[in-house]
Coordinates of C-alpha atoms (C1' of nucleotides) in Angstrom, one line a residue:
Chain N
M468 CA 65.9 37.2 25.4
G469 CA 67.6 40.0 24.0
N470 CA 69.6 39.3 20.6
M471 CA 67.5 36.4 19.5
K472 CA 66.7 37.2 16.1
V473 CA 64.3 35.2 14.5
H474 CA 64.8 34.4 10.8
Q475 CA 61.6 34.3 9.0
L476 CA 62.9 32.7 5.7
A477 CA 60.2 30.7 4.4
R478 CA 62.6 28.9 1.8
G479 CA 61.9 25.4 1.3
F480 CA 63.3 22.6 3.3
W481 CA 65.4 21.1 0.6
E482 CA 67.0 23.8 -1.7
H483 CA 70.3 23.7 0.0
E484 CA 70.6 20.8 -2.2
P485 CA 71.2 21.6 -5.7
S486 CA 71.0 18.3 -7.6
L487 CA 73.3 16.0 -5.2
S488 CA 76.2 16.4 -7.2
L489 CA 77.8 13.5 -4.9
S490 CA 78.6 10.1 -7.7
C491 CA 77.6 7.5 -5.7
K492 CA 77.4 4.6 -7.4
P493 CA 74.2 3.4 -8.4
S494 CA 74.7 0.0 -7.4
S495 CA 71.5 -2.1 -7.1
A496 CA 69.2 0.4 -7.8
N497 CA 67.2 -1.0 -10.1
H498 CA 63.6 -0.8 -8.6
T499 CA 60.6 -1.5 -10.5
L500 CA 58.8 1.1 -8.3
S501 CA 55.5 2.5 -10.5
S502 CA 53.7 5.8 -10.5
F503 CA 55.7 7.2 -7.7
D504 CA 56.3 10.9 -7.6
L505 CA 59.5 12.0 -5.4
Q506 CA 58.9 15.8 -6.4
T507 CA 55.8 15.4 -4.5
F508 CA 57.8 14.9 -0.9
I509 CA 60.7 17.0 -1.8
R510 CA 58.9 19.7 -2.1
P511 CA 56.6 20.1 1.0
K512 CA 53.6 22.2 -0.3
T513 CA 54.8 26.0 0.5
T514 CA 52.5 26.0 3.7
P515 CA 50.5 29.5 3.4
T516 CA 51.5 30.0 7.0
K517 CA 48.4 30.8 8.1
P518 CA 48.2 32.8 11.5
P519 CA 46.2 31.6 14.6
S520 CA 43.2 32.8 14.8
S521 CA 41.5 34.7 17.3
D522 CA 41.3 32.3 20.3
H523 CA 38.5 31.9 22.7
N524 CA 40.9 31.1 25.6
S525 CA 38.7 28.8 27.1
H526 CA 40.5 27.1 30.1
S527 CA 41.6 30.2 32.0
H528 CA 44.0 28.8 34.0
Q529 CA 47.0 30.1 32.5
V530 CA 48.2 31.7 29.4
D531 CA 46.9 29.3 26.9
M532 CA 49.8 29.3 24.6
Q533 CA 49.8 26.8 21.9
A534 CA 48.4 27.7 18.3
G535 CA 51.7 29.9 17.8
G536 CA 54.7 27.2 18.8
T537 CA 55.1 28.1 22.2
R538 CA 56.0 25.2 24.7
W539 CA 54.1 23.9 27.2
N540 CA 54.3 25.6 30.3
P541 CA 53.1 23.6 33.1
T542 CA 50.6 24.5 36.1
Q543 CA 51.7 23.4 39.7
E544 CA 49.0 20.8 40.4
Q545 CA 50.7 19.0 37.0
I546 CA 53.5 19.1 38.2
G547 CA 52.9 18.0 41.3
I548 CA 50.9 15.2 40.1
L549 CA 53.7 14.0 37.6
E550 CA 55.9 14.0 40.5
M551 CA 54.0 11.6 42.6
M552 CA 54.1 9.8 39.8
Y553 CA 57.6 9.3 39.1
R554 CA 57.7 8.9 43.0
G555 CA 55.3 6.2 42.3
G556 CA 57.8 4.8 40.5
I557 CA 56.5 5.5 36.6
R558 CA 59.8 6.1 34.5
T559 CA 58.5 5.9 31.2
P560 CA 55.4 5.6 30.8
T561 CA 53.3 3.3 27.9
A562 CA 51.4 4.9 25.4
Q563 CA 48.5 3.7 27.1
Q564 CA 49.4 5.4 30.2
I565 CA 50.5 8.7 28.7
E566 CA 47.2 9.0 27.3
Q567 CA 45.7 8.8 30.7
I568 CA 47.7 10.8 32.3
T569 CA 47.3 13.6 29.7
E570 CA 43.8 13.2 29.7
Q571 CA 44.1 13.8 33.7
L572 CA 46.3 16.6 33.5
G573 CA 44.0 18.5 31.0
K574 CA 41.9 19.2 33.9
Y575 CA 44.7 21.4 35.4
G576 CA 45.7 23.3 32.1
K577 CA 46.3 22.8 28.4
I578 CA 48.6 19.6 27.9
E579 CA 49.4 17.1 25.1
G580 CA 50.9 13.8 25.4
K581 CA 53.9 14.3 24.2
N582 CA 54.6 17.1 27.1
V583 CA 54.0 13.8 29.5
F584 CA 56.3 11.8 27.4
Y585 CA 59.2 14.3 27.6
W586 CA 58.7 15.2 31.1
F587 CA 59.4 11.6 32.0
Q588 CA 62.3 11.3 30.1
N589 CA 63.8 14.8 31.2
H590 CA 63.0 14.0 34.7
K591 CA 64.3 10.9 34.7
A592 CA 67.7 12.0 32.8
R593 CA 68.0 14.8 35.2
E594 CA 67.3 13.1 38.6
R595 CA 70.3 10.6 37.1
Q596 CA 72.4 13.3 36.2
K597 CA 72.1 15.2 39.6
Q598 CA 72.7 11.9 41.3
K599 CA 75.8 11.2 39.4
R600 CA 77.3 14.8 40.5
N601 CA 76.7 14.4 43.8
S602 CA 78.5 11.4 43.6
H603 CA 81.0 12.0 46.7
C604 CA 80.4 8.8 48.7
P605 CA 79.4 6.3 45.9
S606 CA 78.7 3.7 48.6
N607 CA 75.6 2.8 47.4
S608 CA 74.9 4.2 44.0
R609 CA 72.7 1.5 42.5
D610 CA 70.1 2.7 40.6
E611 CA 67.3 2.2 43.0
A612 CA 63.6 1.9 41.5
D613 CA 64.5 2.5 37.8
T614 CA 63.2 0.1 35.2
P615 CA 65.2 -2.7 35.4
Y616 CA 65.6 -3.5 31.3
K617 CA 62.1 -4.4 30.5
R618 CA 61.2 -3.5 27.2
K619 CA 58.0 -2.3 26.9
C620 CA 56.6 -1.6 23.8
R621 CA 55.4 2.1 23.2
R622 CA 53.2 2.2 20.2
W623 CA 52.5 5.3 19.2
S624 CA 52.1 6.9 15.8
F625 CA 51.8 10.2 14.2
T626 CA 49.2 12.4 14.2
C627 CA 49.6 15.4 12.2
M628 CA 47.3 18.3 13.2
E629 CA 47.6 20.2 9.9
E630 CA 45.0 21.2 7.2
E631 CA 41.9 21.8 9.4
S632 CA 42.0 20.4 12.1
I633 CA 39.2 18.0 13.8
S634 CA 36.9 21.4 13.9
S635 CA 36.6 21.5 17.6
F636 CA 38.9 23.2 20.2
K637 CA 42.0 21.1 18.9
V638 CA 45.2 22.4 18.5
E639 CA 45.0 24.6 15.2
E640 CA 48.1 24.5 12.9
T641 CA 50.7 25.2 15.4
R642 CA 53.1 25.6 12.5
T643 CA 56.7 26.0 14.0
L644 CA 58.1 24.9 10.8
E645 CA 59.5 27.6 8.5
L646 CA 60.2 29.8 11.6
F647 CA 63.7 29.1 13.3
P648 CA 65.5 31.3 15.6
L649 CA 69.4 30.9 14.9
H650 CA 71.8 30.9 17.8
P651 CA 74.8 33.4 17.9
E652 CA 77.8 31.2 18.7
G653 CA 78.3 27.8 17.8
R654 CA 77.0 26.0 20.8
Chain C
M1357 CA 64.8 -20.6 16.3
G1358 CA 66.2 -24.2 18.4
N1359 CA 67.2 -22.7 21.9
M1360 CA 65.2 -20.1 21.8
K1361 CA 63.1 -20.6 25.1
V1362 CA 60.7 -17.8 25.6
H1363 CA 59.5 -17.1 29.0
Q1364 CA 55.8 -16.2 28.8
L1365 CA 55.8 -14.7 32.4
A1366 CA 52.7 -12.5 32.2
R1367 CA 53.5 -10.9 35.7
G1368 CA 52.4 -6.9 36.0
F1369 CA 54.5 -4.3 34.8
W1370 CA 55.2 -2.8 38.2
E1371 CA 55.1 -5.8 40.5
H1372 CA 58.8 -5.3 40.5
E1373 CA 58.3 -2.5 43.0
P1374 CA 56.6 -3.6 46.2
S1375 CA 55.8 -0.3 47.6
L1376 CA 58.8 2.1 46.9
S1377 CA 60.6 1.5 50.1
L1378 CA 62.7 4.4 49.6
S1379 CA 62.8 6.9 52.3
C1380 CA 62.9 9.8 49.7
K1381 CA 61.8 12.7 51.9
P1382 CA 58.6 14.4 50.9
S1383 CA 60.5 17.9 50.4
S1384 CA 58.0 20.4 48.5
A1385 CA 55.1 17.8 47.9
N1386 CA 52.4 19.6 49.6
H1387 CA 50.0 20.0 46.2
T1388 CA 46.4 20.4 46.5
L1389 CA 45.6 18.1 43.9
S1390 CA 42.0 16.7 44.2
S1391 CA 40.2 14.1 43.1
F1392 CA 43.4 12.0 41.3
D1393 CA 43.6 8.4 42.0
L1394 CA 47.4 7.4 41.1
Q1395 CA 46.9 3.5 41.5
T1396 CA 45.2 4.3 38.1
F1397 CA 48.4 4.6 36.7
I1398 CA 50.5 2.3 38.7
R1399 CA 48.6 -0.7 37.5
P1400 CA 47.9 -0.4 33.7
K1401 CA 44.8 -2.6 33.8
T1402 CA 46.2 -6.1 33.2
T1403 CA 45.5 -6.8 29.8
P1404 CA 44.0 -10.1 29.1
T1405 CA 46.5 -11.0 25.9
K1406 CA 44.1 -11.6 23.4
P1407 CA 45.6 -14.1 20.8
P1408 CA 45.3 -12.6 17.3
S1409 CA 42.3 -13.8 15.7
S1410 CA 42.2 -15.4 12.3
D1411 CA 43.9 -13.2 10.0
H1412 CA 42.4 -12.8 6.5
N1413 CA 45.8 -11.5 4.9
S1414 CA 44.5 -8.5 2.6
H1415 CA 47.5 -7.4 1.0
S1416 CA 49.4 -10.4 -0.6
H1417 CA 52.6 -9.0 -0.9
Q1418 CA 54.4 -10.8 1.8
V1419 CA 53.9 -12.3 5.1
D1420 CA 51.0 -9.9 6.4
M1421 CA 53.0 -10.3 9.8
Q1422 CA 51.3 -7.6 12.5
A1423 CA 48.3 -8.2 14.5
G1424 CA 50.6 -10.3 16.9
G1425 CA 53.5 -8.1 17.7
T1426 CA 56.0 -8.8 15.0
R1427 CA 58.3 -5.9 13.5
W1428 CA 57.5 -4.0 10.3
N1429 CA 59.2 -6.0 7.0
P1430 CA 59.6 -3.6 4.3
T1431 CA 59.1 -5.0 0.5
Q1432 CA 61.4 -4.0 -1.7
E1433 CA 59.5 -1.2 -3.2
Q1434 CA 59.3 0.4 0.2
I1435 CA 63.0 0.2 0.9
G1436 CA 63.8 1.5 -3.0
I1437 CA 61.3 4.5 -2.4
L1438 CA 62.8 5.2 1.1
E1439 CA 66.3 5.1 -0.4
M1440 CA 65.5 7.3 -2.9
M1441 CA 64.3 9.8 -0.6
Y1442 CA 67.3 9.5 1.7
R1443 CA 69.8 9.9 -1.3
G1444 CA 67.1 13.0 -2.4
G1445 CA 68.0 14.7 0.8
I1446 CA 65.6 13.8 3.4
R1447 CA 66.9 13.1 6.8
T1448 CA 64.5 13.4 9.5
P1449 CA 61.1 14.1 7.8
T1450 CA 58.3 16.1 9.7
A1451 CA 55.2 15.0 10.8
Q1452 CA 53.6 16.1 7.6
Q1453 CA 56.0 14.1 5.5
I1454 CA 55.7 11.2 7.2
E1455 CA 52.5 11.0 7.1
Q1456 CA 52.7 11.7 3.2
I1457 CA 55.5 8.7 2.9
T1458 CA 53.4 6.5 4.9
E1459 CA 50.5 6.9 2.8
Q1460 CA 52.6 6.2 -0.4
L1461 CA 54.0 3.2 1.1
G1462 CA 51.3 1.5 2.3
K1463 CA 50.5 0.9 -1.5
Y1464 CA 53.2 -1.7 -1.1
G1465 CA 52.3 -3.1 2.0
K1466 CA 51.5 -2.3 5.4
I1467 CA 53.4 0.6 7.2
E1468 CA 53.0 2.9 9.8
G1469 CA 54.5 6.7 10.2
K1470 CA 56.8 5.2 13.2
N1471 CA 58.2 2.9 11.0
V1472 CA 59.0 5.6 8.4
F1473 CA 60.4 7.6 11.3
Y1474 CA 62.6 5.0 12.8
W1475 CA 64.0 4.0 9.2
F1476 CA 65.5 7.3 8.4
Q1477 CA 66.5 7.5 12.0
N1478 CA 68.5 4.3 12.1
H1479 CA 69.4 4.8 8.3
K1480 CA 70.9 8.3 8.8
A1481 CA 73.0 6.8 11.9
R1482 CA 74.0 3.9 10.0
E1483 CA 75.1 5.6 7.1
R1484 CA 77.1 7.6 9.3
Q1485 CA 78.5 5.0 11.8
K1486 CA 79.7 3.1 8.3
Q1487 CA 81.3 6.6 7.2
K1488 CA 83.4 6.9 10.5
R1489 CA 84.8 3.2 10.0
N1490 CA 85.8 4.1 6.6
S1491 CA 87.6 6.9 7.8
H1492 CA 90.7 6.1 6.4
C1493 CA 91.8 9.3 4.4
P1494 CA 89.6 11.6 6.2
S1495 CA 90.6 14.4 3.8
N1496 CA 87.2 15.5 2.8
S1497 CA 85.1 14.0 6.1
R1498 CA 82.4 17.0 6.1
D1499 CA 79.1 15.7 6.7
E1500 CA 77.7 16.0 3.0
A1501 CA 74.1 16.7 2.8
D1502 CA 72.9 16.4 6.0
T1503 CA 70.8 18.6 8.1
P1504 CA 72.6 21.2 9.3
Y1505 CA 71.2 21.7 12.8
K1506 CA 68.0 23.3 11.8
R1507 CA 65.6 22.5 14.6
K1508 CA 62.5 21.8 13.3
C1509 CA 59.2 20.7 15.1
R1510 CA 58.3 17.5 15.1
R1511 CA 54.9 17.5 16.6
W1512 CA 53.6 14.4 16.7
S1513 CA 51.2 12.4 19.8
F1514 CA 50.1 9.7 20.7
T1515 CA 47.8 7.4 19.7
C1516 CA 46.9 4.2 21.5
M1517 CA 45.8 1.5 19.6
E1518 CA 44.3 -0.8 22.5
E1519 CA 41.0 -1.5 23.9
E1520 CA 39.3 -3.3 20.6
S1521 CA 40.5 -1.2 17.9
I1522 CA 38.9 1.2 15.8
S1523 CA 37.1 -2.3 14.4
S1524 CA 39.0 -2.5 11.3
F1525 CA 41.6 -4.3 10.4
K1526 CA 44.1 -2.2 12.5
V1527 CA 46.7 -3.6 14.7
E1528 CA 45.1 -5.3 17.4
E1529 CA 47.0 -5.6 20.8
T1530 CA 50.5 -6.4 19.6
R1531 CA 51.5 -7.3 22.8
T1532 CA 55.4 -8.4 23.0
L1533 CA 56.0 -7.1 26.3
E1534 CA 56.5 -10.0 28.8
L1535 CA 57.9 -12.1 26.0
F1536 CA 61.5 -12.2 25.9
P1537 CA 63.8 -14.8 24.8
L1538 CA 67.3 -15.0 26.6
H1539 CA 70.2 -15.6 24.8
P1540 CA 73.3 -18.2 26.1
E1541 CA 76.0 -15.9 26.9
G1542 CA 76.2 -11.9 27.6
R1543 CA 75.9 -11.3 23.5
Chain K
dG1164 C1' 68.4 -30.2 -0.6
dC1165 C1' 66.8 -29.2 4.1
dA1166 C1' 66.0 -27.5 8.5
dA1167 C1' 68.7 -26.6 13.0
dA1168 C1' 72.1 -23.2 14.6
dT1169 C1' 74.7 -19.3 13.9
dT1170 C1' 76.0 -14.7 12.3
dA1171 C1' 74.5 -10.4 9.7
dA1172 C1' 70.9 -6.8 9.2
dT1173 C1' 67.9 -3.9 10.9
dG1174 C1' 63.8 -2.5 13.3
dA1175 C1' 62.1 -1.0 17.8
dT1176 C1' 63.3 1.8 22.3
dT1177 C1' 65.9 4.1 25.6
dT1178 C1' 69.9 7.1 27.3
dA1179 C1' 72.6 11.1 26.6
dT1180 C1' 73.3 15.4 24.4
dT1181 C1' 72.3 19.6 22.5
dC1182 C1' 69.3 23.6 21.7
dA1183 C1' 66.5 27.0 23.1
dA1184 C1' 62.4 29.6 25.7
dG1185 C1' 61.6 32.1 29.3
Chain S
dC659 C1' 69.5 28.8 35.4
dT660 C1' 65.8 25.8 35.0
dT661 C1' 63.7 23.1 32.0
dG662 C1' 60.6 21.9 27.8
dA663 C1' 61.8 20.0 23.2
dA664 C1' 64.4 17.9 19.6
dT665 C1' 68.0 15.0 18.0
dA666 C1' 71.9 11.7 18.1
dA667 C1' 74.1 7.8 20.3
dA668 C1' 73.9 3.4 22.4
dT669 C1' 71.5 -0.6 23.2
dC670 C1' 68.0 -4.3 22.8
dA671 C1' 65.8 -7.8 19.8
dT672 C1' 63.6 -9.7 15.8
dT673 C1' 64.2 -11.3 11.7
dA674 C1' 66.6 -12.7 7.0
dA675 C1' 70.8 -14.5 5.7
dT676 C1' 74.4 -17.9 5.8
dT677 C1' 76.6 -22.1 7.5
dT678 C1' 76.6 -26.4 8.8
dG679 C1' 75.4 -31.3 9.6
dC680 C1' 73.2 -34.7 7.7

DNA sequence: GCAAATTAATGATTTATTCAAG
DNA sequence: CTTGAATAAATCATTAATTTGC
């Protein structure tokens, strides 16, 4: 709050790189790749920064957020359920679980899969660090019911919501890319 | 591939947790959540481990992999393009870029968005660590063309490919979960 | 020359750290 | 100050190189 100036500069991503004046030796870079334009990717299309259209606000529960770049603001019910699951033993849910959880929690307010994912990550990390800070009598500092190194497969894939979303009431645009705040100190 | 014994134990995910005998105090857990079954999520549905069907091998380039749980094995063209992009300055591509890159690289072999994402993460990290190991005369150890702390929004979402995939030649099942080799020594 | 055994690379996940909104 | 979001570091796990014994 307060002194949080937000730069709106809409320059491209890679303009801070004149021409790669590094003299990296072109070792074994003799690829026989055909028909490929690097420029296509270097310059990501100068998005027109379409402002979010007038939202209809369907779900009522709390501020609808999204569509502008705000972050998820969980409701009490959502937190409750998540904590219950955490206490139930879930630490890093699989994609499948995340899907289901998201669907369930969606009843209580707007939510995305990544929110669920992040919530578990953060909660786990912070519980751990809280426990570490309370390492007074570390007699039984065994990590009780955490995931004991079984490597599960996450299996996700990107789904970019851009360019005319599915037309239904999906997340539309949500463009925060060119719009980054800068913080006063080097923290 | 000789003494690599593979455990096939197909027990469920959370069976290493009888009933959470922890006596965690039920602090402020008086949520008024209704109609929600925790068990649904605790027990993720005992997938029947369907073996991959006979693959037709469509793309010719190299071993088709996938469909069983193997990892992405990039072709020379793909590596070439990715390295070119990296040298071009791309470090952590946005979801939008990843989408495009994936599409392009798809011409040279099977690939997913997450492969592109991981490739950049790993390549960046390993370049950095390689450079750190060569810190002989650290005169100009400035991180040259890396992303200088601009926080972009990644914007991804989960897409679980399970339960009868889209029917086309998509990734089906890919279950490597319970199947881990054990190595004789502590690595 | 060739497969098994070993090692080196590197793809895929998880954990730690950091940034920033509210 | 709390915590959602994102990135970096550490770690695990698999595949390709490479070596080795025949």
